[in-house]
Every structure is written in C-alpha cells, then in structure tokens.
Amino acid sequence: MANPSSPQSPQFARGASGAGDVLQLFMDGAAHSRTDLAALTGMARSTLQERLDVLISLGLIGTITDGASTGGRPPQRLALLPDARLILAIDLGASHLRVALTDLSPTLVAQSQLPISFADGPVAILESALVLADELLASQQRTREDVIAIGMGVPGPVNFETGRPANPPIMPGWDGFDIPAWFQQHLDALVVVDNDVNLMAIGEKDQLETGSEDFIFVKLATGIGSGIISGGLLQRGAQGTAGDIGHVRIRRGDGIFCHCGNEGCLEAVAAGPKIATALREQGIEAHSNTDVVALVNSGNIQAIHAVRQAGRDLGEVLAASVSLLNPSLIVVGGRISAAGEHLLAGIREVVYQRGAPLSTQHLQIRTSLSWEVGALRGASMIAINQALSPAAIERSALALISAS
Ligand SMILES: [Zn+2]
C-alpha cells in the first residue's frame, strides 16, 4: 500500500528508478529539494543520490539558490539547467530554410534563415543548414559539442522512426534520404525529423493559453497538410502520414491532375501556386504566395475571391475531418494564412454549413498565433523529448560510467 504521508508524483511511473526517470521530475522547470525528491520518488536516499550524481555529472541539473527561506538555512534545491546543452531546430519549407538554437526549456536563443530551392538537392540544403548552425553557435560562443539534439521539420511525409522522408511530392531527391545519418557525420547528436505541420501543431498547442486537447492545425502554402492533436497527443498514424489532407479529392478537382499522380486533390486546386495561376489566367500578376497575400491585403477583388474559394475547398475536406475527429479548434497557418479573414470566411462557410450541429457549435476556426516560430518550437520540443527521455539518459549514464 502506498504511504499516504509521502505521495509519489503522478509523473513518476511505478517501477521507474533510473536517472532518466528522475530527470523527468525536473522537465517542467520545477526545483526540488532532496527531501521532496525522496517523497516524490519513494526511492531510498542513497539510490536517489546516485541518480542525482549522474544527472549532475551530465551537466543537466544543478543546485539553484533562491530566496524562499523562512529563516535559517534554506534547503538546497536542484533544478534543470536549461542552457547546459543546446537544441538545433530546423524548419525546411518549399522556399526557405530556418535554423534556430534553443535551450532545453525550450527558449529561443538565436535564429537565422536563407532562401533555398529544392532543385539543389538534399546535401546542398543540409550543408547550408549546418553553415547557419555554425554561425549561430559562434554568435553564442558555443560549439557543435554543445548541441545535444537536432529537431527538423520538412514539408512532406516522414517515416518518424527512421527520419527519412517518404515520397515527398515537393522535395525531389529526398525520398528515403537518411537525414539523421547525414547530420551524424558532422555532429554527435540525436536527430529527430518530422513533417513540418506536425511540428507547427505541437508548437501551437504549447502556446495556447487554455490547453486545447483536440485540434487540427492546417498549413496552406505551396502545399497543404494538417497536424492532428487528439486527446492532447499528436497523431502520426501507422506510417506517419496522418493529416495528409492535401491529397484528398474535392469536387472542384474533376479533371485536374496532381503532382502525386491522382486526380482532383485539394492541393492541386487550392494550394498557393494554384491560386496564383488562377489569378494570372485573369491577367493579374501573381507569382508567389507572398504576391497572393499582398493582392488580398491591397483589396484586389479577384484575389479575395480566389482565396475565399480556396478556403471553401479546404472547408470541404475539413468538414469531413470535423466529423471524424470532433476538434474544438481549427488553426490555419502557412504563408497564405496571412490572407486572414477572407480565407477563414471561405472555410467557415463550408465547415459550419456541412458539420453536424453538435460538432460545430463550439468549434473555433482561426489563424495561427505564430506558425513560423511554432514550427521551430515544435522541432525543438520533439528533440528535447527524445534527447532527455529516460532511455536516452540511461544510455548517456552508461557511457559516462564506462568512460570513467
Ligand atoms: Zn495529390
């Protein structure tokens, strides 16, 4: 029977006793005294101290001084040292490469970006990412040795287990490319790769004031995709392709062929480049997602109609998604989301009209708070989760023991 005077932390799993398990108690930024930790874990003092010694030797936790004293000597408290190591967060888009350093909390330390072209192929693009990373590290007087993990988002499906893109339609040359192995030739760091929209969903969830446990994040840019948070957890599906809504067939797609080989895909009709093409056919100069947004925001009627129609097309697929998943929130990000209310009006028109009353009465549909930062934050968060997981810490602890 549990001792009611020393309730174990709900985060501390029964049977968990390694240094990695103890580290999890610090991951929310909380500071703990050794007495608190003994109560939270139910571990013997000597065992607990051994685990703490490992975490201190790895440089992940340390003693903090704070003023919370009621007289006398305050108990020493331990906490995560967020800047002990760094995370390299990378967001690869169809036309840009963003690279950031974060600490382990994860607070953004520095970031930089470059325009890129997928025609250059994976090696040239990853080399550019490494050049940016080295510049950022130098700006902080840090080195590659300080990087514990790399989190990277790419605009296409990814096998999350292996970190290899899987038939990404807009990334020629990347199918099956071993991104983790490439980085690990240059850095001794764990590498996690995911679809960029999944990372935007994770980053957005982290910024929501009241935790929305069920929402869909939609990216509308050069491609179209979504990240699904259900029951508070990101849903990747069996092969990592959950949320790939860009290749769902829509009514307006009849006779329009998609680069994926199918007919009538949402992405073949409503993605940014398709909106720009539709505008050029009406004699309006529009060549990029930025052009489309600029036209909408300058009040160009044809551009407003085109974006609203793209919203309706998106709404057709989202109405079905709402029936399947019953989210409380749909958040739209990506370059075209800057068209704001005109885009949302089209989405709302179809989703609220088609959805069952119970599934839509409390459903909010809005644009993202900050999807660009969100993608980097999400990349950093998945990297931290893996690099500081109990299993990863056990491996580091073993390496530490065998090196001593
Ligand atoms: Zn398609």
Coordinates of C-alpha atoms and ligand atoms in Angstrom, one line a residue:
M1 CA 0.0 0.0 0.0
A2 CA 1.2 3.5 -0.8
N3 CA 2.3 5.5 2.2
P4 CA -0.2 8.5 2.4
S5 CA 2.4 10.7 4.0
S6 CA 4.7 10.5 1.0
P7 CA 2.5 10.6 -2.1
Q8 CA 4.5 9.7 -5.2
S9 CA 4.4 12.1 -8.1
P10 CA 1.8 11.1 -10.7
Q11 CA 4.6 11.7 -13.3
F12 CA 6.9 9.2 -11.6
A13 CA 5.8 5.8 -13.0
R14 CA 5.7 2.8 -10.7
G15 CA 8.9 0.8 -11.1
A16 CA 10.7 3.8 -12.6
S17 CA 14.1 4.2 -10.9
G18 CA 16.8 5.3 -13.3
A19 CA 18.5 8.7 -13.6
G20 CA 16.4 9.4 -16.7
D21 CA 13.2 8.8 -14.7
V22 CA 14.3 11.2 -12.0
L23 CA 15.2 13.8 -14.7
Q24 CA 11.5 13.8 -15.8
L25 CA 10.6 15.4 -12.5
F26 CA 12.6 18.5 -13.5
M27 CA 11.3 18.8 -17.1
D28 CA 8.6 21.3 -16.2
G29 CA 11.2 23.7 -14.8
A30 CA 10.3 22.9 -11.2
A31 CA 13.1 23.0 -8.5
H32 CA 13.1 20.2 -5.8
S33 CA 14.9 19.6 -2.6
R34 CA 16.3 16.2 -1.9
T35 CA 13.6 15.7 0.7
D36 CA 10.9 16.5 -1.8
L37 CA 12.5 14.1 -4.3
A38 CA 12.7 11.3 -1.9
A39 CA 9.0 11.7 -1.2
L40 CA 8.1 12.1 -4.9
T41 CA 10.0 9.0 -6.0
G42 CA 9.7 6.8 -3.0
M43 CA 13.4 5.9 -3.5
A44 CA 16.0 5.3 -0.8
R45 CA 18.1 8.4 -0.1
S46 CA 21.3 6.6 -1.2
T47 CA 19.8 5.4 -4.5
L48 CA 18.3 8.8 -5.2
Q49 CA 21.7 10.5 -4.6
E50 CA 23.4 8.1 -7.1
R51 CA 20.8 9.1 -9.7
L52 CA 21.2 12.8 -9.0
D53 CA 25.0 12.4 -9.2
V54 CA 24.6 11.1 -12.7
L55 CA 22.4 14.0 -13.8
I56 CA 24.8 16.5 -12.2
S57 CA 27.8 14.8 -13.9
L58 CA 25.9 15.0 -17.3
G59 CA 25.5 18.8 -16.5
L60 CA 21.7 18.6 -16.8
I61 CA 20.8 19.6 -13.3
G62 CA 22.4 21.7 -10.7
T63 CA 21.9 23.5 -7.4
I64 CA 20.0 26.7 -7.6
T65 CA 19.9 29.5 -5.0
D66 CA 16.6 31.2 -4.3
G67 CA 15.3 33.4 -1.5
A68 CA 12.4 31.2 -0.4
S69 CA 13.7 31.0 3.2
T70 CA 11.6 31.3 6.4
G71 CA 14.7 31.9 8.5
G72 CA 17.7 29.6 9.0
R73 CA 19.5 27.9 6.1
P74 CA 17.1 27.2 3.2
P75 CA 17.3 23.6 1.9
Q76 CA 19.4 23.2 -1.2
R77 CA 17.2 22.8 -4.3
L78 CA 18.1 21.2 -7.6
A79 CA 16.7 22.2 -11.0
L80 CA 17.2 21.6 -14.7
L81 CA 20.0 23.8 -16.1
P82 CA 18.3 24.9 -19.3
D83 CA 21.4 26.3 -21.0
A84 CA 23.6 23.2 -20.2
R85 CA 23.1 22.0 -23.7
L86 CA 21.5 23.4 -26.9
I87 CA 19.0 22.1 -29.4
L88 CA 19.3 22.8 -33.1
A89 CA 15.8 23.4 -34.5
I90 CA 15.4 23.4 -38.3
D91 CA 12.4 24.2 -40.4
L92 CA 12.7 23.4 -44.1
G93 CA 10.0 25.0 -46.3
A94 CA 9.4 25.0 -50.0
S95 CA 11.4 28.2 -50.4
H96 CA 13.2 28.8 -47.1
L97 CA 15.4 27.2 -44.5
R98 CA 15.1 28.5 -40.9
V99 CA 17.6 27.4 -38.3
A100 CA 17.4 28.2 -34.6
L101 CA 19.2 27.4 -31.4
T102 CA 17.1 26.9 -28.3
D103 CA 18.0 25.9 -24.8
L104 CA 16.4 22.9 -23.0
S105 CA 13.4 24.9 -21.7
P106 CA 13.0 25.5 -24.8
T107 CA 13.7 29.2 -25.1
L108 CA 14.8 30.5 -28.4
V109 CA 18.5 31.6 -28.2
A110 CA 19.2 32.7 -31.8
Q111 CA 17.8 32.1 -35.3
S112 CA 18.6 32.7 -38.9
Q113 CA 17.2 31.9 -42.3
L114 CA 18.0 31.5 -46.0
P115 CA 16.1 31.2 -49.2
I116 CA 16.5 27.8 -50.8
S117 CA 15.5 25.8 -53.8
F118 CA 14.7 22.1 -53.7
A119 CA 16.3 21.8 -57.1
D120 CA 19.7 22.0 -55.2
G121 CA 19.1 18.6 -53.6
P122 CA 19.3 17.4 -50.0
V123 CA 23.1 17.5 -49.5
A124 CA 23.5 21.2 -50.5
I125 CA 20.5 22.2 -48.4
L126 CA 21.6 20.3 -45.3
E127 CA 25.1 21.8 -45.8
S128 CA 23.5 25.2 -45.8
A129 CA 21.7 24.3 -42.6
L130 CA 25.0 23.3 -41.0
V131 CA 26.6 26.6 -42.1
L132 CA 23.8 28.6 -40.5
A133 CA 24.1 26.5 -37.4
D134 CA 27.8 27.1 -37.1
E135 CA 27.2 30.9 -37.4
L136 CA 24.6 30.8 -34.7
L137 CA 26.8 28.7 -32.4
A138 CA 29.7 31.1 -32.9
S139 CA 27.4 34.1 -32.2
Q140 CA 26.8 32.5 -28.7
Q141 CA 30.4 31.4 -28.1
R142 CA 29.2 27.8 -28.3
T143 CA 30.4 24.8 -30.4
R144 CA 28.9 21.8 -32.1
E145 CA 29.7 19.8 -28.9
D146 CA 27.1 21.8 -27.0
V147 CA 24.3 20.5 -29.3
I148 CA 22.6 17.5 -27.7
A149 CA 19.9 17.0 -30.4
I150 CA 18.6 18.3 -33.7
G151 CA 14.9 18.6 -34.4
M152 CA 13.9 19.1 -38.1
G153 CA 10.6 19.7 -39.9
V154 CA 10.2 19.0 -43.6
P155 CA 7.3 19.8 -45.9
G156 CA 6.3 16.3 -46.7
P157 CA 5.6 12.9 -45.2
V158 CA 8.3 11.4 -43.0
N159 CA 8.8 8.0 -41.5
F160 CA 9.2 9.2 -37.9
E161 CA 11.0 6.1 -36.8
T162 CA 13.8 6.5 -39.3
G163 CA 13.8 10.2 -40.0
R164 CA 13.6 9.6 -43.7
P165 CA 11.1 11.5 -46.0
A166 CA 8.7 9.1 -47.7
N167 CA 7.8 10.0 -51.3
P168 CA 7.6 13.8 -50.5
P169 CA 5.9 15.3 -53.6
I170 CA 7.5 18.7 -53.5
M171 CA 11.0 17.5 -52.4
P172 CA 12.7 15.8 -55.4
G173 CA 15.7 13.7 -54.4
W174 CA 14.7 13.4 -50.7
D175 CA 12.7 10.1 -50.9
G176 CA 14.3 7.8 -48.3
F177 CA 17.2 10.2 -47.7
D178 CA 18.8 9.4 -44.3
I179 CA 18.7 12.9 -42.7
P180 CA 19.8 11.7 -39.2
A181 CA 22.8 9.8 -40.7
W182 CA 23.9 12.8 -42.7
F183 CA 23.9 15.1 -39.7
Q184 CA 25.6 12.5 -37.5
Q185 CA 28.6 12.5 -39.9
H186 CA 29.1 16.1 -38.6
L187 CA 27.6 16.2 -35.1
D188 CA 27.4 13.8 -32.2
A189 CA 23.7 14.5 -31.6
L190 CA 20.4 12.7 -31.7
V191 CA 18.4 13.7 -34.8
V192 CA 14.6 13.7 -35.0
V193 CA 12.8 14.5 -38.2
D194 CA 9.0 15.1 -38.6
N195 CA 6.5 16.6 -41.0
D196 CA 6.6 20.4 -40.6
V197 CA 2.8 20.6 -40.0
N198 CA 3.1 18.2 -37.1
L199 CA 5.7 20.5 -35.5
M200 CA 3.5 23.5 -36.1
A201 CA 0.7 21.7 -34.3
I202 CA 2.9 20.9 -31.4
G203 CA 4.3 24.4 -31.2
E204 CA 0.8 26.0 -31.4
K205 CA -0.5 23.7 -28.7
D206 CA 2.3 24.9 -26.4
Q207 CA 1.2 28.5 -26.9
L208 CA -2.5 28.0 -26.3
E209 CA -3.5 29.6 -23.0
T210 CA -6.1 27.1 -22.2
G211 CA -5.0 23.7 -23.3
S212 CA -7.0 22.6 -26.3
E213 CA -6.7 18.8 -26.3
D214 CA -8.4 18.3 -29.6
F215 CA -7.5 20.5 -32.6
I216 CA -6.4 20.4 -36.2
F217 CA -3.5 22.6 -37.4
V218 CA -3.8 23.3 -41.2
K219 CA -0.9 24.6 -43.3
L220 CA -1.8 26.4 -46.5
A221 CA 1.2 27.4 -48.5
T222 CA 3.0 25.8 -51.5
G223 CA 1.5 22.5 -50.3
I224 CA -1.4 21.7 -48.0
G225 CA -1.2 19.5 -44.9
S226 CA -2.5 19.2 -41.4
G227 CA -1.3 18.1 -37.9
I228 CA -3.8 16.4 -35.7
I229 CA -3.8 16.8 -31.9
S230 CA -6.3 14.4 -30.4
G231 CA -6.7 13.7 -26.7
G232 CA -3.8 16.0 -26.2
L233 CA -1.4 14.0 -28.3
L234 CA -0.1 14.4 -31.8
Q235 CA -1.5 11.7 -34.1
R236 CA 1.1 10.5 -36.6
G237 CA -0.8 7.3 -37.6
A238 CA 0.6 3.9 -38.5
Q239 CA 3.1 5.2 -41.1
G240 CA 3.4 8.9 -40.1
T241 CA 1.1 10.2 -42.8
A242 CA -1.9 11.1 -40.6
G243 CA -3.3 14.5 -41.5
D244 CA -2.1 14.4 -45.1
I245 CA -5.2 16.2 -46.3
G246 CA -3.6 17.8 -49.4
H247 CA -4.3 14.7 -51.4
V248 CA -8.0 14.2 -50.5
R249 CA -10.2 14.6 -53.6
I250 CA -12.5 17.5 -53.7
R251 CA -15.5 18.3 -56.0
R252 CA -13.8 21.2 -57.8
G253 CA -10.9 18.9 -58.7
D254 CA -12.5 17.0 -61.5
G255 CA -10.1 16.8 -64.5
I256 CA -7.3 18.5 -62.5
F257 CA -4.2 16.3 -62.1
C258 CA -2.0 16.5 -59.0
H259 CA 1.8 16.0 -58.9
C260 CA 1.2 13.0 -56.7
G261 CA -0.4 11.3 -59.8
N262 CA -4.0 11.4 -58.7
E263 CA -6.9 13.5 -60.0
G264 CA -8.7 16.2 -58.1
C265 CA -6.5 16.6 -55.0
L266 CA -7.2 19.6 -52.7
E267 CA -3.5 20.6 -53.1
A268 CA -3.8 20.6 -56.9
V269 CA -6.7 23.1 -56.7
A270 CA -6.3 25.3 -53.6
A271 CA -2.5 25.5 -52.8
G272 CA -0.8 28.9 -53.0
P273 CA 0.7 28.3 -56.5
K274 CA -2.7 27.2 -57.8
I275 CA -4.3 30.4 -56.5
A276 CA -1.5 32.4 -58.2
T277 CA -2.0 30.5 -61.5
A278 CA -5.8 31.2 -61.4
L279 CA -5.1 34.9 -60.9
R280 CA -2.6 35.0 -63.8
E281 CA -5.3 33.5 -66.0
Q282 CA -7.3 36.6 -65.2
G283 CA -4.4 38.8 -66.2
I284 CA -3.3 39.6 -62.7
E285 CA 0.5 39.5 -61.9
A286 CA 0.8 36.9 -59.1
H287 CA 3.8 34.5 -59.0
S288 CA 4.2 33.6 -55.3
N289 CA 2.3 33.0 -52.1
T290 CA 3.5 36.4 -51.0
D291 CA 2.1 38.0 -54.1
V292 CA -1.3 36.4 -53.5
V293 CA -1.4 37.7 -49.9
A294 CA -0.3 41.2 -50.9
L295 CA -3.0 41.3 -53.5
V296 CA -5.7 40.3 -51.0
N297 CA -4.4 42.7 -48.4
S298 CA -4.5 45.5 -51.0
G299 CA -8.2 44.8 -51.6
N300 CA -7.9 43.2 -55.1
I301 CA -11.3 41.7 -55.7
Q302 CA -10.2 38.8 -57.8
A303 CA -7.6 37.8 -55.3
I304 CA -10.1 38.0 -52.5
H305 CA -12.5 35.8 -54.4
A306 CA -9.7 33.3 -55.2
V307 CA -8.6 33.0 -51.6
R308 CA -12.1 32.7 -50.4
Q309 CA -12.7 29.9 -52.9
A310 CA -9.5 28.1 -51.7
G311 CA -11.0 28.4 -48.2
R312 CA -14.2 26.7 -49.3
D313 CA -12.2 23.9 -51.0
L314 CA -10.2 23.5 -47.8
G315 CA -13.5 23.6 -45.8
E316 CA -14.8 20.7 -47.9
V317 CA -12.0 18.4 -46.5
L318 CA -12.1 20.0 -43.1
A319 CA -15.9 19.4 -42.8
A320 CA -15.2 15.7 -43.1
S321 CA -12.3 15.9 -40.7
V322 CA -14.5 17.6 -38.1
S323 CA -17.0 14.7 -38.5
L324 CA -14.2 12.2 -37.9
L325 CA -12.3 13.9 -35.1
N326 CA -14.6 16.4 -33.4
P327 CA -11.9 19.1 -32.7
S328 CA -12.7 22.2 -30.6
L329 CA -10.4 24.3 -32.7
I330 CA -9.0 24.5 -36.3
V331 CA -5.9 26.7 -36.6
V332 CA -4.7 27.8 -40.1
G333 CA -1.1 28.6 -40.7
G334 CA 1.3 28.8 -43.6
R335 CA 2.1 31.7 -45.9
I336 CA -1.5 32.0 -47.3
S337 CA -2.9 32.3 -43.8
A338 CA -1.8 35.9 -43.8
A339 CA -4.9 36.5 -46.1
G340 CA -6.7 36.2 -42.8
E341 CA -10.5 36.7 -42.6
H342 CA -11.0 36.3 -46.4
L343 CA -9.6 32.8 -46.2
L344 CA -11.3 32.0 -42.9
A345 CA -14.7 33.1 -44.3
G346 CA -14.5 30.5 -47.0
I347 CA -13.5 27.8 -44.6
R348 CA -16.2 28.7 -42.1
E349 CA -18.9 28.9 -44.7
V350 CA -18.5 25.3 -45.7
V351 CA -17.5 23.7 -42.3
Y352 CA -20.4 25.3 -40.4
Q353 CA -22.8 24.5 -43.1
R354 CA -21.8 20.9 -43.5
G355 CA -20.9 19.9 -40.0
A356 CA -23.4 18.4 -37.5
P357 CA -24.6 21.0 -35.0
L358 CA -23.1 19.2 -32.0
S359 CA -19.6 19.0 -33.7
T360 CA -19.6 22.7 -34.8
Q361 CA -21.5 24.6 -32.1
H362 CA -18.3 25.3 -30.1
L363 CA -15.8 24.9 -32.9
Q364 CA -13.5 27.8 -33.4
I365 CA -11.7 28.4 -36.6
R366 CA -8.8 31.0 -36.6
T367 CA -5.4 31.7 -38.0
S368 CA -2.2 30.7 -36.2
L369 CA -0.7 32.8 -33.4
S370 CA 2.8 32.4 -34.9
W371 CA 3.2 29.4 -37.1
E372 CA 6.8 30.2 -38.2
V373 CA 8.1 30.3 -34.6
G374 CA 5.7 27.4 -33.8
A375 CA 7.5 25.1 -36.3
L376 CA 10.9 25.8 -34.7
R377 CA 9.5 25.5 -31.2
G378 CA 7.8 22.2 -32.2
A379 CA 11.1 20.9 -33.7
S380 CA 12.9 21.8 -30.5
M381 CA 10.3 20.2 -28.3
I382 CA 10.4 16.8 -30.1
A383 CA 14.2 16.9 -30.0
I384 CA 14.2 17.6 -26.2
N385 CA 11.6 14.9 -25.6
Q386 CA 13.8 12.3 -27.3
A387 CA 17.2 13.5 -26.1
L388 CA 16.1 13.7 -22.4
S389 CA 13.9 10.7 -22.5
P390 CA 14.6 8.1 -19.7
A391 CA 16.1 5.7 -22.3
A392 CA 18.4 8.3 -23.8
I393 CA 19.6 9.4 -20.3
E394 CA 20.3 5.7 -19.4
R395 CA 22.5 5.4 -22.5
S396 CA 24.4 8.6 -21.6
A397 CA 24.7 7.4 -18.0
L398 CA 26.2 4.1 -19.2
A399 CA 28.6 6.0 -21.5
L400 CA 29.6 8.2 -18.5
I401 CA 30.3 5.1 -16.3
S402 CA 32.3 3.3 -19.0
A403 CA 34.4 6.4 -19.7
S404 CA 35.3 6.9 -16.0
Ligands
ZN1 ZN -2.3 14.7 -54.9

